[in-house]
PDB file of C-alpha atoms and ligand atoms in Angstrom:
ATOM      1  CA  MET A1432       0.162   0.097  -0.291  1.00  0.00           C
ATOM      2  CA  GLU A1433       1.492   3.468  -0.975  1.00  0.00           C
ATOM      3  CA  ARG A1434       1.817   5.412   2.796  1.00  0.00           C
ATOM      4  CA  ARG A1435      -0.288   8.388   1.210  1.00  0.00           C
ATOM      5  CA  THR A1436      -2.993   5.831   1.210  1.00  0.00           C
ATOM      6  CA  LEU A1437      -2.320   4.600   4.750  1.00  0.00           C
ATOM      7  CA  LEU A1438      -2.275   7.933   5.948  1.00  0.00           C
ATOM      8  CA  GLY A1439      -4.854   8.333   4.278  1.00  0.00           C
ATOM      9  CA  THR A1440      -7.185   6.147   5.722  1.00  0.00           C
ATOM     10  CA  LEU A1441      -5.525   6.669   9.456  1.00  0.00           C
ATOM     11  CA  ALA A1442      -6.441  10.087   9.035  1.00  0.00           C
ATOM     12  CA  ALA A1443      -9.822   9.264  10.512  1.00  0.00           C
ATOM     13  CA  GLY A1444      -7.567   8.024  14.016  1.00  0.00           C
ATOM     14  CA  THR A1445      -8.978   5.008  15.058  1.00  0.00           C
ATOM     15  CA  LEU A1446      -8.137   1.776  15.248  1.00  0.00           C
ATOM     16  CA  GLY A1447     -11.131   0.479  12.576  1.00  0.00           C
ATOM     17  CA  LEU A1448     -10.749   2.571   9.504  1.00  0.00           C
ATOM     18  CA  GLY A1449      -6.971   2.710   9.887  1.00  0.00           C
ATOM     19  CA  LEU A1450      -7.227  -0.805   9.634  1.00  0.00           C
ATOM     20  CA  ALA A1451      -9.690  -1.790   6.956  1.00  0.00           C
ATOM     21  CA  SER A1452      -7.128  -1.060   4.093  1.00  0.00           C
ATOM     22  CA  HIS A1453      -5.251  -4.360   5.727  1.00  0.00           C
ATOM     23  CA  LEU A1454      -8.602  -6.803   5.378  1.00  0.00           C
ATOM     24  CA  ASP A1455      -7.205  -7.463   1.437  1.00  0.00           C
ATOM     25  CA  GLY A1456      -4.763 -10.051   3.335  1.00  0.00           C
ATOM     26  CA  ALA A1457      -4.040 -13.188   1.753  1.00  0.00           C
ATOM     27  CA  GLN A1458      -6.418 -15.065   3.832  1.00  0.00           C
ATOM     28  CA  ALA A1459      -8.893 -12.798   3.758  1.00  0.00           C
ATOM     29  CA  SER A1460     -12.506 -14.070   2.955  1.00  0.00           C
ATOM     30  CA  GLN A1461     -14.416 -10.882   3.001  1.00  0.00           C
ATOM     31  CA  PRO A1462     -13.288  -8.319   1.010  1.00  0.00           C
ATOM     32  CA  ALA A1463     -13.696  -4.833   2.805  1.00  0.00           C
ATOM     33  CA  PRO A1464     -17.665  -3.618   1.680  1.00  0.00           C
ATOM     34  CA  THR A1465     -18.207  -1.326  -1.022  1.00  0.00           C
ATOM     35  CA  ASP A1466     -21.078  -0.220   0.679  1.00  0.00           C
ATOM     36  CA  PRO A1467     -19.854   1.803   3.822  1.00  0.00           C
ATOM     37  CA  LEU A1468     -23.320   1.272   5.288  1.00  0.00           C
ATOM     38  CA  ALA A1469     -23.649  -1.860   5.065  1.00  0.00           C
ATOM     39  CA  ASP A1470     -24.036  -4.188   7.730  1.00  0.00           C
ATOM     40  CA  TYR A1471     -20.346  -5.797   8.570  1.00  0.00           C
ATOM     41  CA  LYS A1472     -20.866  -9.676   7.795  1.00  0.00           C
ATOM     42  CA  PRO A1473     -19.007 -12.248  10.000  1.00  0.00           C
ATOM     43  CA  ARG A1474     -14.992 -13.230   8.408  1.00  0.00           C
ATOM     44  CA  THR A1475     -14.524 -16.852   7.903  1.00  0.00           C
ATOM     45  CA  PHE A1476     -11.468 -18.712   8.718  1.00  0.00           C
ATOM     46  CA  ALA A1477      -9.948 -21.331   9.080  1.00  0.00           C
ATOM     47  CA  LEU A1478      -9.914 -22.584  12.246  1.00  0.00           C
ATOM     48  CA  GLU A1479     -12.876 -24.903  13.665  1.00  0.00           C
ATOM     49  CA  ALA A1480     -10.328 -28.158  12.477  1.00  0.00           C
ATOM     50  CA  GLY A1481      -7.849 -26.366  15.509  1.00  0.00           C
ATOM     51  CA  LEU A1482      -4.227 -25.648  15.232  1.00  0.00           C
ATOM     52  CA  PRO A1483      -1.779 -27.286  16.874  1.00  0.00           C
ATOM     53  CA  GLY A1484      -1.847 -26.428  20.318  1.00  0.00           C
ATOM     54  CA  LEU A1485      -4.777 -24.413  19.656  1.00  0.00           C
ATOM     55  CA  SER A1486      -7.975 -27.026  20.711  1.00  0.00           C
ATOM     56  CA  LYS A1487     -11.073 -27.472  18.225  1.00  0.00           C
ATOM     57  CA  GLU A1488     -13.164 -26.845  21.403  1.00  0.00           C
ATOM     58  CA  MET A1489     -11.482 -23.359  22.515  1.00  0.00           C
ATOM     59  CA  LEU A1490     -11.142 -22.061  19.143  1.00  0.00           C
ATOM     60  CA  GLY A1491     -14.759 -22.684  17.939  1.00  0.00           C
ATOM     61  CA  GLU A1492     -15.445 -21.054  21.312  1.00  0.00           C
ATOM     62  CA  HIS A1493     -13.788 -18.194  20.427  1.00  0.00           C
ATOM     63  CA  LEU A1494     -14.905 -17.885  16.391  1.00  0.00           C
ATOM     64  CA  ALA A1495     -18.103 -18.014  17.988  1.00  0.00           C
ATOM     65  CA  LEU A1496     -17.610 -14.880  20.346  1.00  0.00           C
ATOM     66  CA  TYR A1497     -16.377 -13.267  17.384  1.00  0.00           C
ATOM     67  CA  LYS A1498     -19.236 -13.250  15.793  1.00  0.00           C
ATOM     68  CA  GLY A1499     -20.787 -11.533  18.893  1.00  0.00           C
ATOM     69  CA  TYR A1500     -19.040  -8.556  18.292  1.00  0.00           C
ATOM     70  CA  VAL A1501     -19.972  -9.046  14.924  1.00  0.00           C
ATOM     71  CA  THR A1502     -23.590  -8.994  16.145  1.00  0.00           C
ATOM     72  CA  ARG A1503     -23.280  -6.470  18.531  1.00  0.00           C
ATOM     73  CA  THR A1504     -21.112  -3.449  15.893  1.00  0.00           C
ATOM     74  CA  ASN A1505     -24.019  -3.744  14.101  1.00  0.00           C
ATOM     75  CA  ALA A1506     -27.143  -2.829  16.547  1.00  0.00           C
ATOM     76  CA  LEU A1507     -24.974  -1.000  18.092  1.00  0.00           C
ATOM     77  CA  LEU A1508     -24.430   1.785  14.684  1.00  0.00           C
ATOM     78  CA  ARG A1509     -27.758   1.365  14.178  1.00  0.00           C
ATOM     79  CA  GLU A1510     -28.444   2.551  17.996  1.00  0.00           C
ATOM     80  CA  VAL A1511     -26.125   4.901  17.466  1.00  0.00           C
ATOM     81  CA  ARG A1512     -27.627   6.241  14.143  1.00  0.00           C
ATOM     82  CA  ALA A1513     -31.201   6.797  15.706  1.00  0.00           C
ATOM     83  CA  ALA A1514     -30.186   8.541  18.652  1.00  0.00           C
ATOM     84  CA  GLU A1515     -27.818  11.216  16.646  1.00  0.00           C
ATOM     85  CA  ALA A1516     -31.215  11.001  14.415  1.00  0.00           C
ATOM     86  CA  GLY A1517     -33.188  12.152  17.974  1.00  0.00           C
ATOM     87  CA  ALA A1518     -34.156   9.617  19.699  1.00  0.00           C
ATOM     88  CA  THR A1519     -33.418   9.390  23.695  1.00  0.00           C
ATOM     89  CA  ALA A1520     -31.170   6.714  23.769  1.00  0.00           C
ATOM     90  CA  PRO A1521     -27.850   8.098  25.739  1.00  0.00           C
ATOM     91  CA  VAL A1522     -25.686   7.839  22.842  1.00  0.00           C
ATOM     92  CA  GLN A1523     -22.696   8.869  24.606  1.00  0.00           C
ATOM     93  CA  GLU A1524     -22.634   5.250  26.354  1.00  0.00           C
ATOM     94  CA  LEU A1525     -23.664   3.930  22.793  1.00  0.00           C
ATOM     95  CA  ARG A1526     -20.374   5.247  21.523  1.00  0.00           C
ATOM     96  CA  ARG A1527     -17.829   3.698  24.721  1.00  0.00           C
ATOM     97  CA  ARG A1528     -19.883   0.385  24.118  1.00  0.00           C
ATOM     98  CA  LEU A1529     -19.466   0.843  20.004  1.00  0.00           C
ATOM     99  CA  GLY A1530     -15.152   1.290  20.296  1.00  0.00           C
ATOM    100  CA  PHE A1531     -15.373  -2.202  22.667  1.00  0.00           C
ATOM    101  CA  GLU A1532     -17.077  -3.813  20.422  1.00  0.00           C
ATOM    102  CA  PHE A1533     -15.833  -2.516  17.062  1.00  0.00           C
ATOM    103  CA  SER A1534     -12.101  -3.223  18.065  1.00  0.00           C
ATOM    104  CA  GLY A1535     -12.824  -6.649  19.671  1.00  0.00           C
ATOM    105  CA  MET A1536     -14.489  -7.084  16.246  1.00  0.00           C
ATOM    106  CA  ARG A1537     -11.922  -5.962  14.394  1.00  0.00           C
ATOM    107  CA  LEU A1538      -8.700  -7.428  16.376  1.00  0.00           C
ATOM    108  CA  HIS A1539     -10.051 -10.646  16.040  1.00  0.00           C
ATOM    109  CA  GLU A1540     -10.248 -10.394  12.491  1.00  0.00           C
ATOM    110  CA  LEU A1541      -6.616  -9.502  12.455  1.00  0.00           C
ATOM    111  CA  TYR A1542      -5.654 -12.026  14.904  1.00  0.00           C
ATOM    112  CA  PHE A1543      -7.559 -15.601  12.989  1.00  0.00           C
ATOM    113  CA  GLU A1544      -6.335 -15.053   9.779  1.00  0.00           C
ATOM    114  CA  THR A1545      -2.666 -14.952  10.672  1.00  0.00           C
ATOM    115  CA  LEU A1546      -3.159 -17.886  12.483  1.00  0.00           C
ATOM    116  CA  ARG A1547      -2.886 -21.181  10.141  1.00  0.00           C
ATOM    117  CA  ASP A1548      -0.373 -24.312  10.573  1.00  0.00           C
ATOM    118  CA  LYS A1549       2.183 -24.920   8.239  1.00  0.00           C
ATOM    119  CA  ALA A1550       2.642 -20.401   8.374  1.00  0.00           C
ATOM    120  CA  ALA A1551       5.202 -19.078   6.529  1.00  0.00           C
ATOM    121  CA  ALA A1552       8.683 -18.123   8.956  1.00  0.00           C
ATOM    122  CA  PRO A1553       9.578 -14.468   9.089  1.00  0.00           C
ATOM    123  CA  GLY A1554      11.769 -13.652   5.640  1.00  0.00           C
ATOM    124  CA  PRO A1555      14.503 -12.866   6.473  1.00  0.00           C
ATOM    125  CA  ALA A1556      14.746  -9.978   3.936  1.00  0.00           C
ATOM    126  CA  HIS A1557      12.073  -8.887   4.292  1.00  0.00           C
ATOM    127  CA  PRO A1558      12.447  -5.276   5.249  1.00  0.00           C
ATOM    128  CA  LEU A1559       9.867  -6.014   8.085  1.00  0.00           C
ATOM    129  CA  GLN A1560      13.177  -8.766   9.363  1.00  0.00           C
ATOM    130  CA  LYS A1561      15.338  -5.646   8.907  1.00  0.00           C
ATOM    131  CA  ALA A1562      13.580  -2.977  10.937  1.00  0.00           C
ATOM    132  CA  ILE A1563      12.888  -5.802  13.903  1.00  0.00           C
ATOM    133  CA  ALA A1564      16.518  -6.718  13.544  1.00  0.00           C
ATOM    134  CA  ALA A1565      17.311  -2.670  13.397  1.00  0.00           C
ATOM    135  CA  GLY A1566      15.197  -1.688  16.966  1.00  0.00           C
ATOM    136  CA  TRP A1567      15.528  -4.991  19.376  1.00  0.00           C
ATOM    137  CA  GLY A1568      19.017  -6.447  18.035  1.00  0.00           C
ATOM    138  CA  SER A1569      17.495  -9.406  16.456  1.00  0.00           C
ATOM    139  CA  PHE A1570      14.106 -11.605  16.151  1.00  0.00           C
ATOM    140  CA  ASP A1571      14.951 -14.085  18.978  1.00  0.00           C
ATOM    141  CA  ALA A1572      15.266 -10.356  21.055  1.00  0.00           C
ATOM    142  CA  TRP A1573      11.723  -8.699  19.692  1.00  0.00           C
ATOM    143  CA  TRP A1574       9.967 -11.991  19.920  1.00  0.00           C
ATOM    144  CA  ALA A1575      11.154 -12.311  24.061  1.00  0.00           C
ATOM    145  CA  ALA A1576      10.554  -8.473  23.890  1.00  0.00           C
ATOM    146  CA  PHE A1577       7.570  -8.861  22.364  1.00  0.00           C
ATOM    147  CA  LYS A1578       6.030 -12.129  24.747  1.00  0.00           C
ATOM    148  CA  ALA A1579       6.963 -10.238  27.623  1.00  0.00           C
ATOM    149  CA  THR A1580       4.104  -7.653  26.243  1.00  0.00           C
ATOM    150  CA  CYS A1581       1.837 -10.461  25.658  1.00  0.00           C
ATOM    151  CA  THR A1582       1.752 -12.261  29.113  1.00  0.00           C
ATOM    152  CA  MET A1583       1.753  -8.916  31.214  1.00  0.00           C
ATOM    153  CA  THR A1584      -1.504  -9.059  33.935  1.00  0.00           C
ATOM    154  CA  GLY A1585      -4.759  -7.432  32.146  1.00  0.00           C
ATOM    155  CA  ILE A1586      -7.360  -8.086  29.642  1.00  0.00           C
ATOM    156  CA  GLY A1587      -5.767  -7.583  26.041  1.00  0.00           C
ATOM    157  CA  TRP A1588      -3.892  -7.573  23.153  1.00  0.00           C
ATOM    158  CA  GLY A1589      -0.659  -7.871  22.495  1.00  0.00           C
ATOM    159  CA  ALA A1590       0.423  -6.139  19.661  1.00  0.00           C
ATOM    160  CA  LEU A1591       3.371  -5.704  17.058  1.00  0.00           C
ATOM    161  CA  VAL A1592       2.528  -1.361  15.562  1.00  0.00           C
ATOM    162  CA  GLN A1593       4.360   0.439  13.076  1.00  0.00           C
ATOM    163  CA  ASP A1594       4.486   4.551  13.455  1.00  0.00           C
ATOM    164  CA  PRO A1595       3.200   5.142  10.034  1.00  0.00           C
ATOM    165  CA  LEU A1596       4.425   9.021  10.311  1.00  0.00           C
ATOM    166  CA  THR A1597       7.651   7.729  10.928  1.00  0.00           C
ATOM    167  CA  GLY A1598       8.110   3.772  10.274  1.00  0.00           C
ATOM    168  CA  ARG A1599       8.792   3.594  14.126  1.00  0.00           C
ATOM    169  CA  LEU A1600       8.120  -0.273  15.105  1.00  0.00           C
ATOM    170  CA  MET A1601       6.776  -0.505  18.729  1.00  0.00           C
ATOM    171  CA  ASN A1602       6.046  -3.398  21.027  1.00  0.00           C
ATOM    172  CA  ALA A1603       2.029  -2.215  22.568  1.00  0.00           C
ATOM    173  CA  TRP A1604      -0.673  -3.028  25.054  1.00  0.00           C
ATOM    174  CA  PHE A1605      -3.802  -3.110  23.739  1.00  0.00           C
ATOM    175  CA  GLN A1606      -6.258  -2.944  26.950  1.00  0.00           C
ATOM    176  CA  ASP A1607      -9.050  -4.876  26.571  1.00  0.00           C
ATOM    177  CA  HIS A1608      -9.802  -4.242  22.848  1.00  0.00           C
ATOM    178  CA  GLU A1609      -9.786  -0.074  22.628  1.00  0.00           C
ATOM    179  CA  ASN A1610      -7.667   0.976  24.872  1.00  0.00           C
ATOM    180  CA  ALA A1611      -4.151   2.269  25.954  1.00  0.00           C
ATOM    181  CA  ILE A1612      -2.975   2.231  21.488  1.00  0.00           C
ATOM    182  CA  PRO A1613      -0.662   4.673  20.340  1.00  0.00           C
ATOM    183  CA  VAL A1614      -2.997   6.361  17.937  1.00  0.00           C
ATOM    184  CA  GLY A1615      -2.634   6.053  14.355  1.00  0.00           C
ATOM    185  CA  THR A1616      -0.716   3.542  14.599  1.00  0.00           C
ATOM    186  CA  VAL A1617      -1.102   0.471  12.701  1.00  0.00           C
ATOM    187  CA  PRO A1618      -1.056  -3.067  14.409  1.00  0.00           C
ATOM    188  CA  LEU A1619       1.122  -5.474  12.111  1.00  0.00           C
ATOM    189  CA  LEU A1620       0.551  -8.429  14.452  1.00  0.00           C
ATOM    190  CA  VAL A1621      -1.958  -8.896  16.920  1.00  0.00           C
ATOM    191  CA  VAL A1622      -1.474 -11.886  19.971  1.00  0.00           C
ATOM    192  CA  ASP A1623      -5.835 -12.408  21.878  1.00  0.00           C
ATOM    193  CA  VAL A1624      -4.026 -13.532  25.355  1.00  0.00           C
ATOM    194  CA  TRP A1625      -8.525 -12.569  27.097  1.00  0.00           C
ATOM    195  CA  GLU A1626      -8.706 -15.795  29.115  1.00  0.00           C
ATOM    196  CA  HIS A1627     -10.953 -17.181  26.723  1.00  0.00           C
ATOM    197  CA  ALA A1628      -7.899 -17.883  24.147  1.00  0.00           C
ATOM    198  CA  TYR A1629      -6.097 -19.857  26.000  1.00  0.00           C
ATOM    199  CA  VAL A1630      -7.649 -20.980  29.336  1.00  0.00           C
ATOM    200  CA  LYS A1631      -9.150 -23.869  28.247  1.00  0.00           C
ATOM    201  CA  ASP A1632      -6.355 -25.714  26.858  1.00  0.00           C
ATOM    202  CA  TYR A1633      -3.566 -24.409  28.633  1.00  0.00           C
ATOM    203  CA  GLY A1634      -5.470 -22.849  32.296  1.00  0.00           C
ATOM    204  CA  ALA A1635      -5.847 -19.850  34.154  1.00  0.00           C
ATOM    205  CA  THR A1636      -1.672 -19.782  34.900  1.00  0.00           C
ATOM    206  CA  ALA A1637       0.174 -20.488  32.153  1.00  0.00           C
ATOM    207  CA  ARG A1638      -0.817 -17.418  29.381  1.00  0.00           C
ATOM    208  CA  ALA A1639       3.296 -17.973  28.308  1.00  0.00           C
ATOM    209  CA  LYS A1640       2.587 -21.620  27.182  1.00  0.00           C
ATOM    210  CA  TYR A1641      -0.510 -20.588  24.985  1.00  0.00           C
ATOM    211  CA  VAL A1642       1.590 -17.498  23.997  1.00  0.00           C
ATOM    212  CA  ASP A1643       4.402 -20.131  23.249  1.00  0.00           C
ATOM    213  CA  ALA A1644       2.609 -22.576  21.262  1.00  0.00           C
ATOM    214  CA  ILE A1645       1.237 -19.033  18.587  1.00  0.00           C
ATOM    215  CA  ARG A1646       4.293 -17.896  17.876  1.00  0.00           C
ATOM    216  CA  PRO A1647       5.026 -21.357  15.221  1.00  0.00           C
ATOM    217  CA  LEU A1648       1.460 -20.419  14.033  1.00  0.00           C
ATOM    218  CA  ILE A1649       1.857 -16.693  12.981  1.00  0.00           C
ATOM    219  CA  ASP A1650       2.199 -16.223   9.072  1.00  0.00           C
ATOM    220  CA  TRP A1651       5.096 -13.819   8.787  1.00  0.00           C
ATOM    221  CA  GLY A1652       3.646 -13.216   5.066  1.00  0.00           C
ATOM    222  CA  LEU A1653       0.790 -11.967   5.825  1.00  0.00           C
ATOM    223  CA  VAL A1654       1.889  -9.774   9.045  1.00  0.00           C
ATOM    224  CA  GLU A1655       4.909  -8.741   6.117  1.00  0.00           C
ATOM    225  CA  LYS A1656       2.991  -7.322   4.013  1.00  0.00           C
ATOM    226  CA  ARG A1657       1.063  -5.016   6.905  1.00  0.00           C
ATOM    227  CA  PHE A1658       4.427  -3.080   7.029  1.00  0.00           C
ATOM    228  CA  ASN A1659       4.504  -0.594   5.315  1.00  0.00           C
TER     229      ASN A1659
HETATM  230 FE1  FE2 B2290     -11.197 -13.775  21.883  1.00  0.00          FE
END
């Protein structure tokens, strides 16, 4: 994607709008809608059979949770529109909930589409890998810092993001779905570390083992496409 296009999408200043252009990745099952007022539709991901280290039962529950975010996002968008048209609903609370539900929807899509068996390994010659090496010294050193981010106390997401204005990479923590996000940055990789993402398979005290299991499932071919 051209930087000008990326900056245009990011100018909207929200996580979701800034990510819209990334949904044409190799595993995207649904192109971006041409009607900006159309309902969002749950995307499909080849995860129902499970993956090495992630059971089909746990992933099945996770996919169902994702569909709930899509449903509630559509409902909230209608409620907000009605409130803005003069209804008496408390629109401020609706807006807060919309940020949570929409970001939950979009983050799950970014996460699920990067997970696959026999995922593409990091390409050492790719500019993203060179940027990681420049920032942290090596891929393994970056991963250690990323894993530490993913195992922070709290409910949220570990993320590798890029500031499109400077190109800088940062490991970031997205609290819940919509808080503590460095504004305008583009998520290149996100890992769901809410308890529903791992407790069924690993128990409540072994989030680190879940993050270890995720590592070989990350399709770096797709992550690298998100790098600008
Ligand atoms: Fe989740």
